[in-house]
PDB file of C-alpha atoms in Angstrom:
ATOM      1  CA  MET A  19      -4.711  22.599 -56.125  1.00 51.00           C
ATOM      2  CA  GLY A  20      -4.168  19.023 -57.360  1.00 73.00           C
ATOM      3  CA  LEU A  21      -1.013  17.199 -58.361  1.00 84.00           C
ATOM      4  CA  ASN A  22      -0.097  17.271 -62.038  1.00 89.00           C
ATOM      5  CA  ASN A  23      -0.725  14.212 -64.203  1.00 93.00           C
ATOM      6  CA  ASN A  24       2.949  13.257 -64.432  1.00 94.00           C
ATOM      7  CA  LEU A  25       3.364  13.302 -60.658  1.00 93.00           C
ATOM      8  CA  GLN A  26       0.140  11.352 -60.179  1.00 93.00           C
ATOM      9  CA  HIS A  27       1.450   8.719 -62.613  1.00 95.00           C
ATOM     10  CA  LEU A  28       4.755   8.552 -60.726  1.00 96.00           C
ATOM     11  CA  ILE A  29       2.859   7.922 -57.483  1.00 95.00           C
ATOM     12  CA  LYS A  30       0.641   5.317 -59.188  1.00 96.00           C
ATOM     13  CA  VAL A  31       3.566   3.226 -60.446  1.00 98.00           C
ATOM     14  CA  SER A  32       5.357   3.592 -57.091  1.00 97.00           C
ATOM     15  CA  ALA A  33       2.433   2.528 -54.891  1.00 98.00           C
ATOM     16  CA  PRO A  34       2.613  -1.243 -55.614  1.00 98.00           C
ATOM     17  CA  LEU A  35       6.349  -1.228 -54.922  1.00 98.00           C
ATOM     18  CA  TRP A  36       5.862   0.711 -51.682  1.00 98.00           C
ATOM     19  CA  ALA A  37       3.333  -1.985 -50.765  1.00 98.00           C
ATOM     20  CA  GLY A  38       5.904  -4.648 -51.595  1.00 99.00           C
ATOM     21  CA  GLU A  39       8.424  -3.171 -49.192  1.00 98.00           C
ATOM     22  CA  ALA A  40       5.727  -2.948 -46.527  1.00 98.00           C
ATOM     23  CA  GLU A  41       4.863  -6.611 -47.106  1.00 99.00           C
ATOM     24  CA  VAL A  42       8.475  -7.598 -46.430  1.00 99.00           C
ATOM     25  CA  VAL A  43       8.432  -5.959 -43.007  1.00 99.00           C
ATOM     26  CA  ARG A  44       4.890  -7.025 -42.118  1.00 98.00           C
ATOM     27  CA  THR A  45       5.624 -10.646 -43.072  1.00 99.00           C
ATOM     28  CA  TYR A  46       8.824 -10.684 -41.031  1.00 99.00           C
ATOM     29  CA  TRP A  47       7.129  -9.769 -37.752  1.00 99.00           C
ATOM     30  CA  ASP A  48       5.278 -13.109 -37.647  1.00 98.00           C
ATOM     31  CA  SER A  49       7.634 -15.147 -39.822  1.00 98.00           C
ATOM     32  CA  PRO A  50       9.216 -18.414 -38.610  1.00 98.00           C
ATOM     33  CA  VAL A  51      12.593 -16.958 -39.613  1.00 98.00           C
ATOM     34  CA  ARG A  52      12.292 -14.350 -36.851  1.00 98.00           C
ATOM     35  CA  ASN A  53      14.252 -14.749 -33.616  1.00 98.00           C
ATOM     36  CA  LEU A  54      16.498 -12.609 -31.418  1.00 98.00           C
ATOM     37  CA  GLU A  55      19.441 -13.116 -33.762  1.00 98.00           C
ATOM     38  CA  THR A  56      17.504 -11.883 -36.812  1.00 99.00           C
ATOM     39  CA  ASP A  57      16.115  -8.939 -34.824  1.00 99.00           C
ATOM     40  CA  LEU A  58      19.644  -7.939 -33.868  1.00 99.00           C
ATOM     41  CA  LEU A  59      20.712  -8.355 -37.498  1.00 99.00           C
ATOM     42  CA  TRP A  60      18.071  -6.021 -38.933  1.00 99.00           C
ATOM     43  CA  LEU A  61      18.693  -3.507 -36.169  1.00 99.00           C
ATOM     44  CA  ARG A  62      22.430  -3.497 -36.967  1.00 99.00           C
ATOM     45  CA  ARG A  63      21.668  -3.040 -40.627  1.00 98.00           C
ATOM     46  CA  GLN A  64      19.150  -0.273 -40.021  1.00 98.00           C
ATOM     47  CA  CYS A  65      21.654   1.468 -37.756  1.00 97.00           C
ATOM     48  CA  PHE A  66      24.161   1.291 -40.607  1.00 96.00           C
ATOM     49  CA  LYS A  67      21.688   3.028 -42.910  1.00 95.00           C
ATOM     50  CA  GLU A  68      20.934   5.726 -40.326  1.00 93.00           C
ATOM     51  CA  PHE A  69      24.623   6.222 -39.461  1.00 94.00           C
ATOM     52  CA  ASN A  70      26.383   5.822 -42.784  1.00 92.00           C
ATOM     53  CA  GLY A  71      23.787   5.489 -45.555  1.00 90.00           C
ATOM     54  CA  LYS A  72      24.813   6.961 -48.910  1.00 88.00           C
ATOM     55  CA  GLY A  73      23.372   7.646 -52.328  1.00 76.00           C
ATOM     56  CA  LEU A  74      21.121  10.645 -51.675  1.00 81.00           C
ATOM     57  CA  GLY A  75      23.426  13.244 -53.170  1.00 78.00           C
ATOM     58  CA  GLU A  76      25.052  14.078 -49.868  1.00 81.00           C
ATOM     59  CA  HIS A  77      28.242  16.166 -49.893  1.00 86.00           C
ATOM     60  CA  LYS A  78      31.041  14.303 -51.711  1.00 86.00           C
ATOM     61  CA  ASP A  79      29.024  11.056 -51.382  1.00 85.00           C
ATOM     62  CA  LEU A  80      30.262  10.836 -47.784  1.00 87.00           C
ATOM     63  CA  GLY A  81      26.979   9.611 -46.303  1.00 87.00           C
ATOM     64  CA  ILE A  82      24.062  11.091 -44.405  1.00 87.00           C
ATOM     65  CA  PHE A  83      26.132  11.906 -41.295  1.00 91.00           C
ATOM     66  CA  LEU A  84      29.658  12.667 -42.495  1.00 92.00           C
ATOM     67  CA  GLY A  85      28.433  14.369 -45.677  1.00 93.00           C
ATOM     68  CA  PRO A  86      26.472  17.186 -44.013  1.00 93.00           C
ATOM     69  CA  LEU A  87      29.014  17.408 -41.173  1.00 94.00           C
ATOM     70  CA  THR A  88      31.884  17.879 -43.633  1.00 95.00           C
ATOM     71  CA  GLU A  89      29.870  20.391 -45.626  1.00 96.00           C
ATOM     72  CA  ILE A  90      29.135  22.392 -42.463  1.00 96.00           C
ATOM     73  CA  ILE A  91      32.821  22.511 -41.534  1.00 97.00           C
ATOM     74  CA  GLU A  92      33.817  23.546 -45.066  1.00 97.00           C
ATOM     75  CA  SER A  93      31.012  26.132 -45.175  1.00 97.00           C
ATOM     76  CA  PHE A  94      31.827  27.763 -41.844  1.00 97.00           C
ATOM     77  CA  PRO A  95      34.096  30.540 -43.209  1.00 97.00           C
ATOM     78  CA  LYS A  96      31.639  31.115 -46.082  1.00 98.00           C
ATOM     79  CA  ILE A  97      28.429  31.546 -44.071  1.00 98.00           C
ATOM     80  CA  ASP A  98      26.461  34.570 -45.330  1.00 98.00           C
ATOM     81  CA  ARG A  99      29.233  35.244 -47.816  1.00 97.00           C
ATOM     82  CA  GLU A 100      28.937  32.388 -50.292  1.00 97.00           C
ATOM     83  CA  VAL A 101      26.697  30.024 -48.287  1.00 97.00           C
ATOM     84  CA  SER A 102      23.262  30.859 -46.897  1.00 98.00           C
ATOM     85  CA  ARG A 103      22.808  30.575 -43.140  1.00 98.00           C
ATOM     86  CA  HIS A 104      19.529  28.778 -43.848  1.00 97.00           C
ATOM     87  CA  HIS A 105      21.315  26.121 -45.892  1.00 96.00           C
ATOM     88  CA  VAL A 106      23.641  25.473 -42.958  1.00 97.00           C
ATOM     89  CA  ALA A 107      20.649  25.331 -40.597  1.00 97.00           C
ATOM     90  CA  ASP A 108      19.071  22.709 -42.879  1.00 93.00           C
ATOM     91  CA  LEU A 109      22.280  20.656 -42.774  1.00 93.00           C
ATOM     92  CA  ILE A 110      22.328  20.802 -38.975  1.00 95.00           C
ATOM     93  CA  GLU A 111      18.692  19.676 -38.882  1.00 92.00           C
ATOM     94  CA  THR A 112      19.506  16.783 -41.219  1.00 87.00           C
ATOM     95  CA  ILE A 113      22.335  15.578 -38.983  1.00 92.00           C
ATOM     96  CA  HIS A 114      20.161  15.888 -35.884  1.00 94.00           C
ATOM     97  CA  ASP A 115      17.281  13.945 -37.427  1.00 90.00           C
ATOM     98  CA  GLU A 116      19.354  11.113 -38.879  1.00 89.00           C
ATOM     99  CA  PHE A 117      21.508  10.690 -35.780  1.00 95.00           C
ATOM    100  CA  THR A 118      18.399  10.667 -33.591  1.00 97.00           C
ATOM    101  CA  HIS A 119      17.026   7.827 -35.727  1.00 96.00           C
ATOM    102  CA  TYR A 120      20.310   5.975 -35.304  1.00 97.00           C
ATOM    103  CA  CYS A 121      20.117   6.438 -31.530  1.00 98.00           C
ATOM    104  CA  LEU A 122      16.556   5.090 -31.375  1.00 98.00           C
ATOM    105  CA  PHE A 123      17.434   1.852 -33.152  1.00 99.00           C
ATOM    106  CA  ALA A 124      20.798   1.496 -31.394  1.00 99.00           C
ATOM    107  CA  ASP A 125      19.063   1.871 -28.027  1.00 99.00           C
ATOM    108  CA  ILE A 126      16.692  -0.980 -28.910  1.00 99.00           C
ATOM    109  CA  TYR A 127      19.646  -3.136 -29.944  1.00 99.00           C
ATOM    110  CA  ASP A 128      21.402  -2.573 -26.633  1.00 99.00           C
ATOM    111  CA  ALA A 129      18.160  -3.129 -24.710  1.00 98.00           C
ATOM    112  CA  ILE A 130      17.356  -6.534 -26.242  1.00 98.00           C
ATOM    113  CA  ARG A 131      20.813  -8.061 -26.815  1.00 98.00           C
ATOM    114  CA  ASP A 132      21.886 -10.918 -24.562  1.00 97.00           C
ATOM    115  CA  GLU A 133      24.829 -10.690 -22.189  1.00 96.00           C
ATOM    116  CA  ASN A 134      27.140 -12.421 -24.668  1.00 96.00           C
ATOM    117  CA  THR A 135      26.482  -9.834 -27.376  1.00 98.00           C
ATOM    118  CA  PRO A 136      28.603  -6.667 -27.122  1.00 98.00           C
ATOM    119  CA  PRO A 137      27.015  -3.208 -27.284  1.00 98.00           C
ATOM    120  CA  LEU A 138      26.444  -1.735 -30.716  1.00 98.00           C
ATOM    121  CA  ASP A 139      29.562  -0.188 -32.263  1.00 98.00           C
ATOM    122  CA  PRO A 140      28.598   1.898 -35.312  1.00 97.00           C
ATOM    123  CA  HIS A 141      32.152   1.781 -36.637  1.00 96.00           C
ATOM    124  CA  LYS A 142      31.892  -1.998 -37.024  1.00 97.00           C
ATOM    125  CA  LEU A 143      28.617  -1.931 -38.936  1.00 97.00           C
ATOM    126  CA  GLU A 144      28.825  -3.140 -42.524  1.00 96.00           C
ATOM    127  CA  ILE A 145      26.759  -2.696 -45.637  1.00 97.00           C
ATOM    128  CA  TRP A 146      25.108  -5.815 -47.073  1.00 98.00           C
ATOM    129  CA  GLU A 147      25.077  -6.862 -50.713  1.00 98.00           C
ATOM    130  CA  GLU A 148      21.548  -5.753 -51.576  1.00 98.00           C
ATOM    131  CA  ASP A 149      21.966  -2.380 -49.883  1.00 98.00           C
ATOM    132  CA  LYS A 150      25.249  -1.837 -51.721  1.00 97.00           C
ATOM    133  CA  LEU A 151      23.496  -2.561 -55.023  1.00 98.00           C
ATOM    134  CA  LEU A 152      20.851   0.067 -54.181  1.00 97.00           C
ATOM    135  CA  THR A 153      23.456   2.584 -53.010  1.00 95.00           C
ATOM    136  CA  ASP A 154      25.655   2.104 -56.075  1.00 96.00           C
ATOM    137  CA  MET A 155      22.595   2.410 -58.322  1.00 97.00           C
ATOM    138  CA  ARG A 156      21.623   5.710 -56.718  1.00 95.00           C
ATOM    139  CA  ILE A 157      25.116   7.184 -56.887  1.00 94.00           C
ATOM    140  CA  GLU A 158      25.463   6.132 -60.532  1.00 96.00           C
ATOM    141  CA  GLN A 159      22.064   7.630 -61.419  1.00 96.00           C
ATOM    142  CA  ASN A 160      22.818  10.816 -59.487  1.00 93.00           C
ATOM    143  CA  HIS A 161      26.027  11.358 -61.418  1.00 93.00           C
ATOM    144  CA  ALA A 162      24.637  10.230 -64.794  1.00 97.00           C
ATOM    145  CA  HIS A 163      21.365  12.161 -64.694  1.00 97.00           C
ATOM    146  CA  GLY A 164      22.146  15.126 -62.460  1.00 95.00           C
ATOM    147  CA  GLU A 165      19.131  16.823 -60.908  1.00 93.00           C
ATOM    148  CA  ILE A 166      16.691  14.199 -62.235  1.00 95.00           C
ATOM    149  CA  GLY A 167      18.761  11.446 -60.621  1.00 95.00           C
ATOM    150  CA  LEU A 168      18.860  13.302 -57.325  1.00 92.00           C
ATOM    151  CA  ARG A 169      15.108  13.847 -57.385  1.00 92.00           C
ATOM    152  CA  ALA A 170      14.573  10.140 -58.023  1.00 94.00           C
ATOM    153  CA  SER A 171      16.834   9.194 -55.107  1.00 92.00           C
ATOM    154  CA  HIS A 172      15.070  11.566 -52.738  1.00 89.00           C
ATOM    155  CA  PHE A 173      11.644  10.415 -53.959  1.00 93.00           C
ATOM    156  CA  THR A 174      12.475   6.801 -53.063  1.00 94.00           C
ATOM    157  CA  GLU A 175      14.142   7.593 -49.725  1.00 90.00           C
ATOM    158  CA  GLY A 176      12.360   5.707 -46.959  1.00 86.00           C
ATOM    159  CA  GLY A 177      10.045   3.880 -49.357  1.00 91.00           C
ATOM    160  CA  TYR A 178       7.035   5.988 -48.282  1.00 94.00           C
ATOM    161  CA  CYS A 179       7.979   5.357 -44.616  1.00 95.00           C
ATOM    162  CA  THR A 180       6.952   1.689 -44.920  1.00 96.00           C
ATOM    163  CA  LEU A 181       9.347   0.311 -42.280  1.00 97.00           C
ATOM    164  CA  PHE A 182       8.281   2.885 -39.719  1.00 97.00           C
ATOM    165  CA  ARG A 183       4.579   2.515 -40.455  1.00 97.00           C
ATOM    166  CA  GLU A 184       4.698  -1.288 -40.222  1.00 98.00           C
ATOM    167  CA  GLY A 185       6.840  -1.042 -37.091  1.00 98.00           C
ATOM    168  CA  MET A 186       4.299   1.247 -35.420  1.00 98.00           C
ATOM    169  CA  ARG A 187       1.667  -1.447 -35.863  1.00 98.00           C
ATOM    170  CA  LEU A 188       3.501  -3.687 -33.388  1.00 98.00           C
ATOM    171  CA  GLN A 189       2.246  -1.460 -30.569  1.00 98.00           C
ATOM    172  CA  GLY A 190       0.482  -3.459 -27.865  1.00 98.00           C
ATOM    173  CA  ARG A 191       2.176  -6.778 -28.560  1.00 98.00           C
ATOM    174  CA  GLY A 192       4.469  -6.298 -25.590  1.00 98.00           C
ATOM    175  CA  GLY A 193       8.160  -6.847 -24.964  1.00 96.00           C
ATOM    176  CA  ASN A 194      10.638  -6.041 -27.712  1.00 97.00           C
ATOM    177  CA  ASP A 195       7.837  -5.340 -30.175  1.00 99.00           C
ATOM    178  CA  ASP A 196       6.638  -2.389 -28.110  1.00 98.00           C
ATOM    179  CA  LEU A 197      10.172  -0.970 -28.083  1.00 98.00           C
ATOM    180  CA  ILE A 198      10.319  -1.260 -31.870  1.00 99.00           C
ATOM    181  CA  ALA A 199       6.848   0.257 -32.232  1.00 99.00           C
ATOM    182  CA  GLU A 200       7.683   3.298 -30.121  1.00 98.00           C
ATOM    183  CA  ALA A 201      10.907   4.034 -32.010  1.00 98.00           C
ATOM    184  CA  CYS A 202       9.122   3.652 -35.336  1.00 98.00           C
ATOM    185  CA  ARG A 203       6.301   5.926 -34.169  1.00 97.00           C
ATOM    186  CA  ILE A 204       8.730   8.696 -33.279  1.00 96.00           C
ATOM    187  CA  ILE A 205      10.555   8.409 -36.603  1.00 96.00           C
ATOM    188  CA  TYR A 206       7.325   8.154 -38.602  1.00 95.00           C
ATOM    189  CA  GLU A 207       5.908  11.300 -37.032  1.00 90.00           C
ATOM    190  CA  ASP A 208       9.195  13.059 -37.740  1.00 88.00           C
ATOM    191  CA  GLU A 209       9.550  11.816 -41.311  1.00 89.00           C
ATOM    192  CA  PHE A 210       6.107  11.488 -42.884  1.00 89.00           C
ATOM    193  CA  GLY A 211       5.409  15.192 -43.304  1.00 82.00           C
ATOM    194  CA  HIS A 212       8.916  15.834 -44.633  1.00 80.00           C
ATOM    195  CA  MET A 213       8.572  12.905 -47.020  1.00 85.00           C
ATOM    196  CA  LEU A 214       5.215  14.125 -48.339  1.00 85.00           C
ATOM    197  CA  GLY A 215       6.633  17.614 -48.677  1.00 80.00           C
ATOM    198  CA  GLY A 216       9.438  16.244 -50.818  1.00 80.00           C
ATOM    199  CA  ILE A 217       7.000  14.404 -53.074  1.00 86.00           C
ATOM    200  CA  VAL A 218       4.556  17.269 -53.572  1.00 82.00           C
ATOM    201  CA  GLY A 219       7.503  19.636 -53.905  1.00 83.00           C
ATOM    202  CA  LEU A 220       8.057  18.079 -57.324  1.00 88.00           C
ATOM    203  CA  GLU A 221       4.908  19.975 -58.323  1.00 84.00           C
ATOM    204  CA  GLU A 222       6.987  23.162 -58.147  1.00 84.00           C
ATOM    205  CA  GLU A 223       9.823  21.814 -60.294  1.00 84.00           C
ATOM    206  CA  PRO A 224       9.722  22.682 -64.011  1.00 86.00           C
ATOM    207  CA  MET A 225      10.020  19.191 -65.495  1.00 92.00           C
ATOM    208  CA  SER A 226       9.129  18.171 -69.030  1.00 94.00           C
ATOM    209  CA  ASP A 227       7.219  15.008 -69.940  1.00 95.00           C
ATOM    210  CA  SER A 228      10.466  13.340 -71.030  1.00 97.00           C
ATOM    211  CA  GLU A 229      12.165  14.275 -67.755  1.00 96.00           C
ATOM    212  CA  TYR A 230       9.263  12.789 -65.801  1.00 96.00           C
ATOM    213  CA  GLU A 231       9.500   9.666 -67.956  1.00 97.00           C
ATOM    214  CA  LEU A 232      13.192   9.337 -67.118  1.00 98.00           C
ATOM    215  CA  MET A 233      12.593   9.990 -63.433  1.00 97.00           C
ATOM    216  CA  THR A 234       9.805   7.402 -63.339  1.00 97.00           C
ATOM    217  CA  ASP A 235      12.138   4.801 -64.850  1.00 98.00           C
ATOM    218  CA  LEU A 236      14.828   5.596 -62.264  1.00 98.00           C
ATOM    219  CA  VAL A 237      12.305   5.500 -59.405  1.00 98.00           C
ATOM    220  CA  VAL A 238      10.931   2.092 -60.423  1.00 98.00           C
ATOM    221  CA  LYS A 239      14.446   0.625 -60.603  1.00 98.00           C
ATOM    222  CA  GLN A 240      15.276   2.006 -57.154  1.00 98.00           C
ATOM    223  CA  LEU A 241      12.023   0.881 -55.542  1.00 98.00           C
ATOM    224  CA  ARG A 242      12.481  -2.637 -56.910  1.00 99.00           C
ATOM    225  CA  ALA A 243      15.995  -2.656 -55.487  1.00 98.00           C
ATOM    226  CA  ARG A 244      14.605  -1.389 -52.173  1.00 98.00           C
ATOM    227  CA  ILE A 245      12.354  -4.455 -51.867  1.00 99.00           C
ATOM    228  CA  ARG A 246      15.333  -6.806 -52.233  1.00 99.00           C
ATOM    229  CA  MET A 247      17.395  -4.618 -49.895  1.00 98.00           C
ATOM    230  CA  ARG A 248      14.686  -4.737 -47.237  1.00 99.00           C
ATOM    231  CA  ASN A 249      14.056  -8.467 -47.747  1.00 99.00           C
ATOM    232  CA  ALA A 250      17.742  -9.199 -47.103  1.00 99.00           C
ATOM    233  CA  GLU A 251      17.801  -6.834 -44.127  1.00 99.00           C
ATOM    234  CA  PHE A 252      14.972  -8.856 -42.561  1.00 99.00           C
ATOM    235  CA  SER A 253      16.406 -12.337 -43.299  1.00 99.00           C
ATOM    236  CA  GLN A 254      14.443 -13.063 -46.487  1.00 99.00           C
ATOM    237  CA  PRO A 255      10.831 -13.443 -45.262  1.00 99.00           C
ATOM    238  CA  LEU A 256       9.615 -13.239 -48.888  1.00 99.00           C
ATOM    239  CA  SER A 257      10.571 -15.759 -51.570  1.00 98.00           C
ATOM    240  CA  ASN A 258      12.084 -14.678 -54.876  1.00 98.00           C
ATOM    241  CA  GLU A 259       8.883 -15.881 -56.534  1.00 99.00           C
ATOM    242  CA  ARG A 260       6.806 -13.551 -54.360  1.00 99.00           C
ATOM    243  CA  ILE A 261       9.101 -10.615 -55.095  1.00 99.00           C
ATOM    244  CA  GLU A 262       8.812 -11.243 -58.835  1.00 99.00           C
ATOM    245  CA  ALA A 263       5.022 -11.372 -58.454  1.00 99.00           C
ATOM    246  CA  ILE A 264       5.124  -7.992 -56.689  1.00 99.00           C
ATOM    247  CA  TYR A 265       7.231  -6.605 -59.541  1.00 98.00           C
ATOM    248  CA  ASN A 266       4.504  -7.817 -61.907  1.00 97.00           C
ATOM    249  CA  GLY A 267       1.786  -5.996 -59.963  1.00 97.00           C
ATOM    250  CA  ASP A 268       0.332  -8.891 -57.949  1.00 98.00           C
ATOM    251  CA  ILE A 269      -0.269  -6.740 -54.875  1.00 99.00           C
ATOM    252  CA  GLU A 270      -2.702  -4.146 -53.582  1.00 98.00           C
ATOM    253  CA  PRO A 271      -1.014  -0.731 -54.006  1.00 98.00           C
ATOM    254  CA  GLU A 272      -0.050   1.251 -50.919  1.00 96.00           C
ATOM    255  CA  PRO A 273      -2.680   4.014 -50.523  1.00 94.00           C
ATOM    256  CA  PHE A 274      -1.208   7.467 -51.048  1.00 92.00           C
ATOM    257  CA  ASP A 275      -2.443  10.137 -48.646  1.00 88.00           C
ATOM    258  CA  PHE A 276      -3.646  12.683 -51.206  1.00 85.00           C
ATOM    259  CA  ALA A 277      -5.580  14.612 -48.548  1.00 84.00           C
ATOM    260  CA  LYS A 278      -2.449  15.117 -46.463  1.00 82.00           C
ATOM    261  CA  ALA A 279      -0.530  15.998 -49.617  1.00 81.00           C
ATOM    262  CA  GLU A 280      -3.083  18.719 -50.371  1.00 78.00           C
ATOM    263  CA  GLU A 281      -2.580  20.087 -46.843  1.00 79.00           C
ATOM    264  CA  VAL A 282       1.180  20.170 -47.360  1.00 71.00           C
ATOM    265  CA  MET A 283       0.750  21.973 -50.677  1.00 70.00           C
ATOM    266  CA  ALA A 284      -1.686  24.495 -49.189  1.00 73.00           C
ATOM    267  CA  SER A 285       0.635  25.277 -46.276  1.00 73.00           C
ATOM    268  CA  ALA A 286       3.470  25.964 -48.703  1.00 63.00           C
ATOM    269  CA  HIS A 287       1.529  28.727 -50.452  1.00 60.00           C
TER     270      HIS A 287
END
């Protein structure tokens, strides 16, 4: 069973932008802008996203930790009355996964910081301008376009696991890079199958051509914003000129794992 033409087109227009986000991270690893201070900066910012990221349709827009946690508490007296036990189990799994990712990056931060840098305090982490633009865009699209907006936000979540995949490739370089690589490997192995499942799951959704057209437009806007978000997170290793060139297609698209996607689809039937 193959993916429908609309979904294949969505993947095709996304692939160059996934590659752009990957280029940001890959360029940073060997960039002259990189030092301990910039490593600590991106780790703080990534911890913020894992601890308090918003814009994915979470309960009351409270974020990926507080949203599910609040929903679980509010659902407790309704379990197997108005709320499915399996829905609550999914919420618990979401909290566990996201908080585990936070712990992995926070542990690296505390392992590599110097003695004059205090331990990571998640309550002092702050969003940065480019991430706020992405978050606000997602929330606005979610509310304006309902289910199509939510599907677009979930489709772009993680940017096809580009950070984790590029982080894994640091393995063997030693020192802090090996710590980063191991954390990214764990998260990648946890996330990639789920991410693919979310993408191919669109195959099961009854969407018209016009709905796919709208979703594709929303996805492209979000993925472009993701590149600028990631570039700022990693201390601007790419120039604005390079980012504009990526927007215009001057990049080799990120290969999509269609074989793995077929496996995911087959296992779901």
